[in-house]
Short mmCIF file of C-alpha atoms in Angstrom, two decimals:
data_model
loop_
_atom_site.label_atom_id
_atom_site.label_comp_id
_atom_site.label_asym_id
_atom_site.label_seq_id
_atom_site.Cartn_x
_atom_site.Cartn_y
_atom_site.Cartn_z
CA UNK A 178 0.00 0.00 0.00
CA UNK A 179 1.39 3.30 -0.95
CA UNK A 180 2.30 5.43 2.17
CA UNK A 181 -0.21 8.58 2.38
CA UNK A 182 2.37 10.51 3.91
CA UNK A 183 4.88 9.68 1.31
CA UNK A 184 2.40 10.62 -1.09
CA UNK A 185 1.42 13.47 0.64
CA UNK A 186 4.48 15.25 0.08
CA UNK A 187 4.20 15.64 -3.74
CA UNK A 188 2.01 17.99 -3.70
CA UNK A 189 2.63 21.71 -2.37
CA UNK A 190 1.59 22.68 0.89
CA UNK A 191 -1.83 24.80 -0.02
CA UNK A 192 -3.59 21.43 -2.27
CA UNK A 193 -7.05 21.36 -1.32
CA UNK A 194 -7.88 17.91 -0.98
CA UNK A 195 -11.68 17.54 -0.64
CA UNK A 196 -14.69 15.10 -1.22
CA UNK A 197 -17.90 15.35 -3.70
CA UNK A 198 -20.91 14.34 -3.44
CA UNK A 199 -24.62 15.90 -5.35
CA UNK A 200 -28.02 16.76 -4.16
CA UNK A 201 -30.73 13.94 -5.30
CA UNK A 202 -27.97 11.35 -5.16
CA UNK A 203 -27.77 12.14 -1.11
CA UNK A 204 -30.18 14.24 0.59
CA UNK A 205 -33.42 11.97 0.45
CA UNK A 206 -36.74 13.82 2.15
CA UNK A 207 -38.13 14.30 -1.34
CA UNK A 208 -41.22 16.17 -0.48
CA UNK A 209 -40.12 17.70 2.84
CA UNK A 210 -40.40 21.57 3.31
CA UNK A 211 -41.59 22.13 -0.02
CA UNK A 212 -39.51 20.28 -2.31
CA UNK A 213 -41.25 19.52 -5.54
CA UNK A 214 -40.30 16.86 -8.00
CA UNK A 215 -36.99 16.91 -10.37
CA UNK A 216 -37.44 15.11 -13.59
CA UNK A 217 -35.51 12.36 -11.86
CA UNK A 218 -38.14 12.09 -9.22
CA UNK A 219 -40.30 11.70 -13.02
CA UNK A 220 -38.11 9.03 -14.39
CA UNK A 221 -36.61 6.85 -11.68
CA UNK A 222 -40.45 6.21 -10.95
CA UNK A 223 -40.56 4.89 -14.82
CA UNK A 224 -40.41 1.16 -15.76
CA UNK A 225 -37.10 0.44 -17.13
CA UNK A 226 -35.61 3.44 -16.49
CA UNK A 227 -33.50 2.92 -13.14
CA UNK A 228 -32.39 -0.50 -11.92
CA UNK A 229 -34.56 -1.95 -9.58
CA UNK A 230 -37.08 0.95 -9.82
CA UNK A 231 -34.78 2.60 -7.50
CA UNK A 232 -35.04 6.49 -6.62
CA UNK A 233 -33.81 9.19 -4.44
CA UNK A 234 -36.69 9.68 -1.91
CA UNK A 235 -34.58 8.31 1.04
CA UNK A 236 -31.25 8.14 -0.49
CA UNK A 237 -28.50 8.71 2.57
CA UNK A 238 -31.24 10.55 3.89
CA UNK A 239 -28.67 13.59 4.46
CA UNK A 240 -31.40 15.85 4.89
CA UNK A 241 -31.73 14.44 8.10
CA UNK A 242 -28.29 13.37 8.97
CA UNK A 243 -26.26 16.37 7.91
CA UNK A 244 -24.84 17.27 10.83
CA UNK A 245 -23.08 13.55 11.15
CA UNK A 246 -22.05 13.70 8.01
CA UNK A 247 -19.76 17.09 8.14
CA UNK A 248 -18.60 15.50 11.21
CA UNK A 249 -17.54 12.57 9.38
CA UNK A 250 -15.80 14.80 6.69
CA UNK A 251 -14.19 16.63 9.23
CA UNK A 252 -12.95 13.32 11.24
CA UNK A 253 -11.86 12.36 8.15
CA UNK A 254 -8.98 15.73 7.82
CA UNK A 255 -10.30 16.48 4.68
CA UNK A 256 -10.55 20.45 4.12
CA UNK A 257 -12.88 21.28 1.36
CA UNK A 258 -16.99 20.01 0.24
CA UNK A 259 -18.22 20.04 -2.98
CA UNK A 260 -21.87 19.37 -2.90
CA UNK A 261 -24.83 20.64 -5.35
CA UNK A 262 -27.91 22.55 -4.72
CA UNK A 263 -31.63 20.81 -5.49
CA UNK A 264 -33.20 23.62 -7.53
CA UNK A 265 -36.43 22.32 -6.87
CA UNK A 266 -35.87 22.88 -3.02
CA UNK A 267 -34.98 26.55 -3.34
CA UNK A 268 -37.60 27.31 -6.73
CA UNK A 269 -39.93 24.39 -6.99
CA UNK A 270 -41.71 24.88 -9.93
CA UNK A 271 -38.27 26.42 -11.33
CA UNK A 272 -39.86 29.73 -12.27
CA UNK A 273 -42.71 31.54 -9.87
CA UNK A 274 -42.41 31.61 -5.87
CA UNK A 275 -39.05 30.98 -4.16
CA UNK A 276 -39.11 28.37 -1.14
CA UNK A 277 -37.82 29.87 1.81
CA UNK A 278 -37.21 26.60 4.09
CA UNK A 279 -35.10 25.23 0.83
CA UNK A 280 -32.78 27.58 1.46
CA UNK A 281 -32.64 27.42 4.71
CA UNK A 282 -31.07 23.93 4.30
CA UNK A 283 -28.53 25.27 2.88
CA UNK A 284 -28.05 28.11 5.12
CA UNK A 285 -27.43 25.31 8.03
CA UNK A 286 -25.30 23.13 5.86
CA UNK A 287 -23.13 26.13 4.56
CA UNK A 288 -22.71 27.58 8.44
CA UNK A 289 -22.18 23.91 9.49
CA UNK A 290 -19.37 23.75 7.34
CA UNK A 291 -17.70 26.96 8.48
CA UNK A 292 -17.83 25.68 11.95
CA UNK A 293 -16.20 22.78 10.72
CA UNK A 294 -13.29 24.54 9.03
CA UNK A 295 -14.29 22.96 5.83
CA UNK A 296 -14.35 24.79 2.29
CA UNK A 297 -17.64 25.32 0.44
CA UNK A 298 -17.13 24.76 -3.28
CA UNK A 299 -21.58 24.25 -4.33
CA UNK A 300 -22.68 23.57 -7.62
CA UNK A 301 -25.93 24.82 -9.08
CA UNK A 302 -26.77 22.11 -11.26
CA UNK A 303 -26.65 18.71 -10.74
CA UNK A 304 -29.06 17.49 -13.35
CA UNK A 305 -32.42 17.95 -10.79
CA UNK A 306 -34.62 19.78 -12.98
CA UNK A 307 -37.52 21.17 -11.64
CA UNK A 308 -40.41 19.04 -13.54
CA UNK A 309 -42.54 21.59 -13.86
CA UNK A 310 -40.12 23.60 -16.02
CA UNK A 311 -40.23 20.21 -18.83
CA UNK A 312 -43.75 21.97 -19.77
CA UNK A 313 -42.20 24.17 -21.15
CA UNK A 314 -40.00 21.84 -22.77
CA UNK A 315 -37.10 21.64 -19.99
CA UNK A 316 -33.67 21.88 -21.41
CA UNK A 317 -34.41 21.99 -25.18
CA UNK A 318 -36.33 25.41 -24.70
CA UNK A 319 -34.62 28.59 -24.72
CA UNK A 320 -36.73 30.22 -21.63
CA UNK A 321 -35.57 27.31 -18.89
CA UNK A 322 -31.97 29.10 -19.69
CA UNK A 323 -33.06 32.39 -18.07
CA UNK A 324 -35.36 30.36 -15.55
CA UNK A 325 -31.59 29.15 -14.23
CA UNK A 326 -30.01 32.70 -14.35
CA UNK A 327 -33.24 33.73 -11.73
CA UNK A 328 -32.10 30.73 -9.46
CA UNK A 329 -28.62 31.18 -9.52
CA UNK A 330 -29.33 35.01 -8.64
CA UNK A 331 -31.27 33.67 -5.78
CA UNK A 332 -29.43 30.75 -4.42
CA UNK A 333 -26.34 33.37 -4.49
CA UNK A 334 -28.12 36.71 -3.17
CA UNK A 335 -28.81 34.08 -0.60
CA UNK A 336 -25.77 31.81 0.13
CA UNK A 337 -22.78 33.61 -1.83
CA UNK A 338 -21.53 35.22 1.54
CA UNK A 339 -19.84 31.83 2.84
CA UNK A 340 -19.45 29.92 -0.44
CA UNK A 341 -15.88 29.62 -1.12
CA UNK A 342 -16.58 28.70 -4.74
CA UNK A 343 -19.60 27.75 -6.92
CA UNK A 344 -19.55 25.98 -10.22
CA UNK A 345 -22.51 26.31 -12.26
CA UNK A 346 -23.41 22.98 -13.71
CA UNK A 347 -21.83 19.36 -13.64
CA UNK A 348 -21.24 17.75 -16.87
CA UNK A 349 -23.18 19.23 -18.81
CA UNK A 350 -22.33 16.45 -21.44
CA UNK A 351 -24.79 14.28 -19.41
CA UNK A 352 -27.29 16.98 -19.74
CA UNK A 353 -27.01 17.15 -23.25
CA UNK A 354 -25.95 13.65 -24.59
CA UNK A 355 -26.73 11.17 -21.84
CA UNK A 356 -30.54 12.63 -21.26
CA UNK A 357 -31.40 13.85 -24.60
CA UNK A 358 -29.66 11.81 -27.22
CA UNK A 359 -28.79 8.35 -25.54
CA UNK A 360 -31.77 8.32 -23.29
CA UNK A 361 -29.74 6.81 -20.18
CA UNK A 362 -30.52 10.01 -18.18
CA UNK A 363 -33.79 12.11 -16.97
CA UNK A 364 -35.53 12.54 -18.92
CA UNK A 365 -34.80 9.76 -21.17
CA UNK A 366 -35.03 11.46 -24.99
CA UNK A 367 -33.59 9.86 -27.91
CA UNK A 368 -33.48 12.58 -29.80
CA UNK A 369 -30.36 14.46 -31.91
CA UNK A 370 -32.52 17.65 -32.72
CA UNK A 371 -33.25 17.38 -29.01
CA UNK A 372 -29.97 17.39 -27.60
CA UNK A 373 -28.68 20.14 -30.04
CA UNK A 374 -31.38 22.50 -28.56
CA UNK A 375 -30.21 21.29 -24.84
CA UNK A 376 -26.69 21.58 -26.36
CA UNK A 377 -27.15 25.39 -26.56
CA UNK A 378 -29.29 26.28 -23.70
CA UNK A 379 -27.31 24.46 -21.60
CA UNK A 380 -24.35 26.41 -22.56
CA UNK A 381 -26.23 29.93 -22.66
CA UNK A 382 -27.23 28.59 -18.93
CA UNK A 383 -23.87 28.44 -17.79
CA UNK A 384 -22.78 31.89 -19.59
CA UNK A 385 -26.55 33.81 -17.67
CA UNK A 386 -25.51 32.14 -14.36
CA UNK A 387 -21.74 33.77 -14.45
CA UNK A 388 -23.67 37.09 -15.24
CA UNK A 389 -25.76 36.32 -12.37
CA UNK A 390 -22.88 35.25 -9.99
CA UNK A 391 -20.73 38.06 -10.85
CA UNK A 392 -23.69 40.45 -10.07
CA UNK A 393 -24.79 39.07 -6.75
CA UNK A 394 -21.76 37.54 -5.59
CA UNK A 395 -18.59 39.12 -7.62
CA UNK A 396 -16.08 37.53 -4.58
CA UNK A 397 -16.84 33.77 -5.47
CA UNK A 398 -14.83 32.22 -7.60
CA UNK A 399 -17.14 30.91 -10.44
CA UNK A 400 -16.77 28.04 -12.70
CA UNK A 401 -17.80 25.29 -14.81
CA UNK A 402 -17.35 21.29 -13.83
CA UNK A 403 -16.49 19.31 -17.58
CA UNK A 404 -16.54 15.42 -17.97
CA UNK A 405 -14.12 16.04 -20.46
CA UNK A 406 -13.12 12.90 -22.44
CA UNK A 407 -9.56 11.76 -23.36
CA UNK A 408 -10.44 10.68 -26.94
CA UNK A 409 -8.20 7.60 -28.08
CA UNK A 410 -8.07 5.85 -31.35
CA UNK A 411 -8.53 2.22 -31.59
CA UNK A 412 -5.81 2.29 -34.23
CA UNK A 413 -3.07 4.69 -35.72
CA UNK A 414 -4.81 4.14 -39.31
CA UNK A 415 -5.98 8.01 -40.58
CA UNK A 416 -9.51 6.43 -40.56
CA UNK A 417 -9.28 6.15 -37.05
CA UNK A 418 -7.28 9.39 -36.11
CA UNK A 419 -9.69 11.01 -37.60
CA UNK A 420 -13.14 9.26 -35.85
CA UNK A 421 -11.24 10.53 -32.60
CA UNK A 422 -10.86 13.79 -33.39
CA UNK A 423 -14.45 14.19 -34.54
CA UNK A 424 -15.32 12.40 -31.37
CA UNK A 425 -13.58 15.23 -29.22
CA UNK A 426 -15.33 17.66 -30.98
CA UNK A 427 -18.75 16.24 -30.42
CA UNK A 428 -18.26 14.93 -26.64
CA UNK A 429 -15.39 17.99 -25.84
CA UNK A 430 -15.41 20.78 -28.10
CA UNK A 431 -19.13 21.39 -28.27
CA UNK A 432 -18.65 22.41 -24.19
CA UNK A 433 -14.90 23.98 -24.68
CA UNK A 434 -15.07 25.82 -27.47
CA UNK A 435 -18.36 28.18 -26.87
CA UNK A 436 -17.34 28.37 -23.37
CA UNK A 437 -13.52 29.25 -23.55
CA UNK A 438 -13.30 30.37 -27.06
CA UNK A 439 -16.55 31.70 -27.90
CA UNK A 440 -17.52 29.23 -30.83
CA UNK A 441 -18.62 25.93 -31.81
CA UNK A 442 -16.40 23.37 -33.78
CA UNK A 443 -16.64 23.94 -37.25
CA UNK A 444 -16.81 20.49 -38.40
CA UNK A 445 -19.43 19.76 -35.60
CA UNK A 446 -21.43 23.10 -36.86
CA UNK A 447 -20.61 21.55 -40.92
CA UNK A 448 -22.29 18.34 -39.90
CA UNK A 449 -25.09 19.69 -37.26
CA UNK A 450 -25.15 23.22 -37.70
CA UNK A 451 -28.62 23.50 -39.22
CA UNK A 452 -30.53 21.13 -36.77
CA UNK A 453 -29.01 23.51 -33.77
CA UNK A 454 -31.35 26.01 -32.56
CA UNK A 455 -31.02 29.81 -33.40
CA UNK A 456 -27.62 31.79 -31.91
CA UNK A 457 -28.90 34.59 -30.97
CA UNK A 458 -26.79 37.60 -31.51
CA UNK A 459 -24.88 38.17 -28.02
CA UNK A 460 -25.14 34.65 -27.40
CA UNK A 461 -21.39 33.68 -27.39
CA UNK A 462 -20.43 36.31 -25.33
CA UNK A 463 -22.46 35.63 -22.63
CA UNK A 464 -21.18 31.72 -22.81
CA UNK A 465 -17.35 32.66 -23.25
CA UNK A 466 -17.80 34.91 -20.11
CA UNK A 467 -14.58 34.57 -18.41
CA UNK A 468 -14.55 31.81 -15.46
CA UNK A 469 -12.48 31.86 -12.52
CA UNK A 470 -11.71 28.25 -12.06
CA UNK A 471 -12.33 24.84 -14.12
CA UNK A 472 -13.50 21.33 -12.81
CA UNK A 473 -12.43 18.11 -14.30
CA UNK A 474 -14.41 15.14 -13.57
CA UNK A 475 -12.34 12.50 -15.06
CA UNK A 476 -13.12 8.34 -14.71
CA UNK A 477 -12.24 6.55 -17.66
CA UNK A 478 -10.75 7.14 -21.24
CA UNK A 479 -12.94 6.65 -24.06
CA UNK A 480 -11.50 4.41 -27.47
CA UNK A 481 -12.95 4.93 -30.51
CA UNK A 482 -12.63 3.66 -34.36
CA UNK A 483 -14.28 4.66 -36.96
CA UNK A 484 -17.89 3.93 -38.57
CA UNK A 485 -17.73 2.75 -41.72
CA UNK A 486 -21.87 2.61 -42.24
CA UNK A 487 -22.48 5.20 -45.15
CA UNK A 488 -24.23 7.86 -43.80
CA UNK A 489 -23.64 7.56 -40.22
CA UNK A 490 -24.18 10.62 -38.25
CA UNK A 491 -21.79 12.87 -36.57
CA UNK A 492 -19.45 11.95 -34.89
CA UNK A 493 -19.74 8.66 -36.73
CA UNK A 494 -17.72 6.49 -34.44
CA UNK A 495 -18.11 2.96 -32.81
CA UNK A 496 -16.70 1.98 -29.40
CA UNK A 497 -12.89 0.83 -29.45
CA UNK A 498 -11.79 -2.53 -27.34
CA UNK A 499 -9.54 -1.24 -23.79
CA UNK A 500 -6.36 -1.73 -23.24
CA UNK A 501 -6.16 -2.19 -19.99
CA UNK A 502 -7.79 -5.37 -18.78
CA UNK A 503 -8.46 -3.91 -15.07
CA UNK A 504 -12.41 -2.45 -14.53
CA UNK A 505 -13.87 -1.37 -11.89
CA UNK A 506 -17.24 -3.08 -11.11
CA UNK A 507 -19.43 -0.81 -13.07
CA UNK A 508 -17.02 -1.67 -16.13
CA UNK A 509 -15.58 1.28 -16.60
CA UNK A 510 -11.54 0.66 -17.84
CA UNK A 511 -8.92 1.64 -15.54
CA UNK A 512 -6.49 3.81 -17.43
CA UNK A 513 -4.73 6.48 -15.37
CA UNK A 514 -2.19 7.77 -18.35
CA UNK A 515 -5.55 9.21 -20.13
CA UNK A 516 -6.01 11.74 -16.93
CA UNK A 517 -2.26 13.37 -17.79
CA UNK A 518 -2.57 13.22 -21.51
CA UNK A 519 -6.15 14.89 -21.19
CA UNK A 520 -5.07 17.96 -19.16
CA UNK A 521 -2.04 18.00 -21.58
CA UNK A 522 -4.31 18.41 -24.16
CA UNK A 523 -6.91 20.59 -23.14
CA UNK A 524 -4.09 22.70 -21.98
CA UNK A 525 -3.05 23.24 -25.65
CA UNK A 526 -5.58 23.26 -26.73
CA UNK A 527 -7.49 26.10 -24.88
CA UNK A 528 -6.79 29.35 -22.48
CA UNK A 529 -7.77 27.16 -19.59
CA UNK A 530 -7.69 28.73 -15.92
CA UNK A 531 -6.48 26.70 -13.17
CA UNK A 532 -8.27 23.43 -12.27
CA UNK A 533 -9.55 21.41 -9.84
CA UNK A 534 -10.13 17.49 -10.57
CA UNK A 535 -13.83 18.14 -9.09
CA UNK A 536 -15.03 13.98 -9.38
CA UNK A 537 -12.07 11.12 -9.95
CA UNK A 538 -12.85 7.86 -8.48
CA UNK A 539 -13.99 4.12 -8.64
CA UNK A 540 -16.76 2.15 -7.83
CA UNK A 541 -16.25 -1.06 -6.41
CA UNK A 542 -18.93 -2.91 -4.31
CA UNK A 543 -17.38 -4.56 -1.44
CA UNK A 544 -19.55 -4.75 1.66
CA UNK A 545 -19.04 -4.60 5.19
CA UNK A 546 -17.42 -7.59 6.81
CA UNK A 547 -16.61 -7.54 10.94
CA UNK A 548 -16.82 -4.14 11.13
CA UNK A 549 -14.56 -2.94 8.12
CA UNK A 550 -14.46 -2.45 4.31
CA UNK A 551 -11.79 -3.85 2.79
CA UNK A 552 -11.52 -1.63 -1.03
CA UNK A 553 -7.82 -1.97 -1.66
CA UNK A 554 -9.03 -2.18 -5.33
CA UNK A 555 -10.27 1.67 -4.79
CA UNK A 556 -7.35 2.74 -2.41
CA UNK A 557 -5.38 2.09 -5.38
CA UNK A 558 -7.02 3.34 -8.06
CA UNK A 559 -6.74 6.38 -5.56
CA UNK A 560 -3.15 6.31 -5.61
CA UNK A 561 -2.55 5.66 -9.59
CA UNK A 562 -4.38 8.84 -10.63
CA UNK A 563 -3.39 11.15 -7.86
CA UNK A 564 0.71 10.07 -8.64
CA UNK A 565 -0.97 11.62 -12.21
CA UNK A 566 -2.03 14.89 -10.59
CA UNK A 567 1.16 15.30 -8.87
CA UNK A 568 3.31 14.69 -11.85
CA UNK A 569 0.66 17.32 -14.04
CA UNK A 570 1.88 19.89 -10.51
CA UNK A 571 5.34 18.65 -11.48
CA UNK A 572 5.12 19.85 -15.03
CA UNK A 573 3.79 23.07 -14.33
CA UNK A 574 -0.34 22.41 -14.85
CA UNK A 575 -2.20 24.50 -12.59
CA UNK A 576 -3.38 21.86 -10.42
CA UNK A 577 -5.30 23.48 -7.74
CA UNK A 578 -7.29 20.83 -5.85
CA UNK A 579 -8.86 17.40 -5.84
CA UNK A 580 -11.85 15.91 -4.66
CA UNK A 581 -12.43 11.87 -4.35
CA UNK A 582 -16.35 10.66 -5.55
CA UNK A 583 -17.29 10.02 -3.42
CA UNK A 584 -17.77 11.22 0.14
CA UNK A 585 -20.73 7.82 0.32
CA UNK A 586 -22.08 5.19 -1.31
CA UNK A 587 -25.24 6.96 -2.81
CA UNK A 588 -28.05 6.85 -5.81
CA UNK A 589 -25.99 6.03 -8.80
CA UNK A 590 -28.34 7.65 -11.21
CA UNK A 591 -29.74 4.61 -13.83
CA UNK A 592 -27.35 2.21 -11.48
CA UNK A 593 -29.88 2.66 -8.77
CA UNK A 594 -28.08 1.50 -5.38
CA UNK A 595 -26.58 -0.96 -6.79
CA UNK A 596 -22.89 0.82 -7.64
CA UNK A 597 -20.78 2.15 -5.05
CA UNK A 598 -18.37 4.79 -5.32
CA UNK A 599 -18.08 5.62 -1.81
CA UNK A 600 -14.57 6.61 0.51
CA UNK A 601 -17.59 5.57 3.17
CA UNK A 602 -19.83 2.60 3.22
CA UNK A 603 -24.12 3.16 3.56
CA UNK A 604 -26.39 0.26 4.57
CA UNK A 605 -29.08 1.81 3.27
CA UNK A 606 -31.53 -0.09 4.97
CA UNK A 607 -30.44 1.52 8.63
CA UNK A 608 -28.40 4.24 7.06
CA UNK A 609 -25.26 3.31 9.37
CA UNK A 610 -22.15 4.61 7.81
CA UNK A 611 -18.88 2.54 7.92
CA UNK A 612 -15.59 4.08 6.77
CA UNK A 613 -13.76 2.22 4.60
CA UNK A 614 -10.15 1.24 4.23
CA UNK A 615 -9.76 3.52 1.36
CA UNK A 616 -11.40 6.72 3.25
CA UNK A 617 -9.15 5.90 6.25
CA UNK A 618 -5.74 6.03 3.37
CA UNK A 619 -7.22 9.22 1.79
CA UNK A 620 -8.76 10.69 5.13
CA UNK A 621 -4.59 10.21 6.45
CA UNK A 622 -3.46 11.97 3.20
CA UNK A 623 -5.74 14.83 3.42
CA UNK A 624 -5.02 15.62 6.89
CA UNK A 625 -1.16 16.91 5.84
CA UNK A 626 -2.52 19.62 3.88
CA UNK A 627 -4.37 21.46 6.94
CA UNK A 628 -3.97 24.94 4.70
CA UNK A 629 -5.60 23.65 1.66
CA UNK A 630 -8.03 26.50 2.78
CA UNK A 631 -6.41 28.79 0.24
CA UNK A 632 -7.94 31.02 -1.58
CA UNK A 633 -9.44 29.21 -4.91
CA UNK A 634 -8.30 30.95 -8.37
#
């Protein structure tokens, strides 16, 4: 097992080190103190949709059990939280009245983490929709775009005083693609002229709720939180090559290039341009707004070959074989080179500011057994890619922080309960939570850096 101290000491002395977790995946109390439904509430309730007809109305019930939970992340020496805001707690129908007690929630858990000593970092969006707003047409219409901007105004007018830094969406590529073109996600479209309109709103989203953070709440460091995808070819033939780099443009450039270059990819716009919905003048500039900070979640790489099939669409790619034969339980390839030739990439890619890794981590499903959780598989995969961050710190990336997914074994979206991820354990049938061996290793780690409380940016 690799020494956390020893690891500990590649990294400078002001690394945040933090964990992650998200709103509907944790909190539970579903209809409590005037929570409407998300359109995951909608579509974890649909047959087929979630394994096991599973769904976030109890969750980790952190609603409830809040308070034990910062004192676990504090117990564990970690200095920083990332955790997401339920839209549909603080604006339930997403437009119209604002719910008071929602934010109130938030209020404690914010103030509860300042007593703590732990860092704030909130995201806006974490994929729960307010259903009401999917009358409207949710994410492919234009109007659920400014609906955000209101929220964000509110949740920071509200909040902003003790955030430490706020990102305003997660993977927004699962927003776009995952929910509106593969179907996996809420609300379960399979749909390309679809996901091109959420393609667009999404990103006008982000640019309206940096105008509205920088208006309420100019001190927090704002951002964005990218699954960005290290693109590989299956092969070095130009057929290949080429299938990747049209892959990064669809999956990658479609997110980077409006939002740090003020433009889409013009052989994404050649191939989809006139299914996309109308850019209205102004429109880039408010996307390409200037962000403070950027989040990385990173997992897996993704291979690709080409698809021969005349007239398949954009990006027209299949799935490559791995490389690697080690997976974590969900499948997912185990490939930590991909993390350091990604940032290497984006880096040349792009004016990029610095960066957090915002969600790295592994799901594997061991269970409790005399007491303990034995994930050496995780601890591991732990150590791999975090030797990757510190070599990126090495080689003079702007490396500012790291946060493991996740703080607890929670929903795992279409997975249901069935995938953990967690540094902690959940029986979720008498919510007891267990440490395990890996959040003990990266609890050790993150208790050398005691002033990773710097200033993010």
């Amino acid at each position: 097992m690799i020494d956390p101290k020893l690891l500990a000491s590649r990294f400078p002395g002001d690394f945040t080190f933090g964990v992650a977790t998200a709103s509907y995946q944790i909190e539970g109390a579903s209809k409590t103190d005037g929570r409407k439904p998300s359109i995951w509430d909608a579509f974890s309730n649909m047959p087929g949709r979630v394994y096991g007809r599973h769904n976030g109305d109890v969750a980790c019930d952190h609603y409830n059990r809040w308070e034990d939970d910062l004192d676990l992340i504090k117990d564990m020496g970690v200095s920083a939280y990332r955790f997401s805001i339920a839209w549909p707690r603080i604006i339930p129908d997403g437009t119209g009245p604002i719910n008071e007690k929602g934010l109130d929630f938030y209020d404690r858990l914010i103030d509860g983490l300042k007593a703590r000593g732990i860092k704030a970092f909130a995201t806006l969006y974490h994929w729960d929709l307010p259903l009401t707003l999917m009358g409207d047409g949710g994410w492919t219409a234009r109007s659920t775009a400014y609906a955000f901007q209101r929220y964000a105004k509110v949740v920071m007018a509200r909040l902003g005083d003790r955030l430490d830094a706020v990102a305003t969406f997660n993977e927004p590529w699962c927003s776009v693609w995952l929910s509106h073109l593969y179907g996996v996600h809420a609300p379960g479209e399979r749909n390309m002229d679809a996901a091109l309109h959420a393609l667009h709103y999404t990103n006008l989203a982000h640019g309206l709720g940096i105008d509205a953070i920088r208006q309420v709440a100019p001190q927090v460091p704002a951002g964005l939180v990218l699954n960005a995808h290290e693109v590989i070819p299956g092969s070095d033939s130009q057929a290949d090559r080429a299938a990747a780099e049209r892959a990064f443009q669809f999956h990658n450039g479609v997110f980077f290039d409006p939002v740090f270059k003020g433009e889409y990819p013009a052989d994404f716009l050649s191939a989809l341009g006139t299914r996309m919905p109308k850019i209205e003048a102004g429109d880039l500039e408010v996307i390409s707004q200037k962000t403070d900070w950027w989040g990385l979640n990173y997992y897996t790489p993704m291979r690709v070959a080409d698809d021969p099939t005349p007239g398949a669409e954009f990006p027209a790619t299949v799935a490559a074989p791995p490389v690697s034969t080690v997976k974590t339980d969900i499948g997912w390839e185990v490939y930590s080179p991909a993390l350091k030739s990604l940032v290497e990439g984006l880096y040349r890619r792009y004016e990029l500011p610095v960066c957090y890794i915002t969600e790295n981590g592994a799901c594997y499903n061991m269970e409790v057994e005399n007491g303990a959780v034995d994930d050496q598989p995780r601890l591991d995969y732990y150590a791999e890619h975090l030797n990757i961050v510190a070599d990126l710190i090495k080689d003079g990336y702007p490396m500012r922080g790291y946060f493991a997914w996740s703080l607890m074994d929670n929903f795992e979206w279409a997975e249901g309960y069935r995938m953990r991820f967690g540094l902690v354990h959940v029986d979720y049938d008498t919510q007891v939570r267990t440490v395990k061996k890996s959040g003990k290793w990266y609890g050790e780690l993150a208790a050398q850096f005691p002033k990773g409380n710097h200033k993010v940016g």
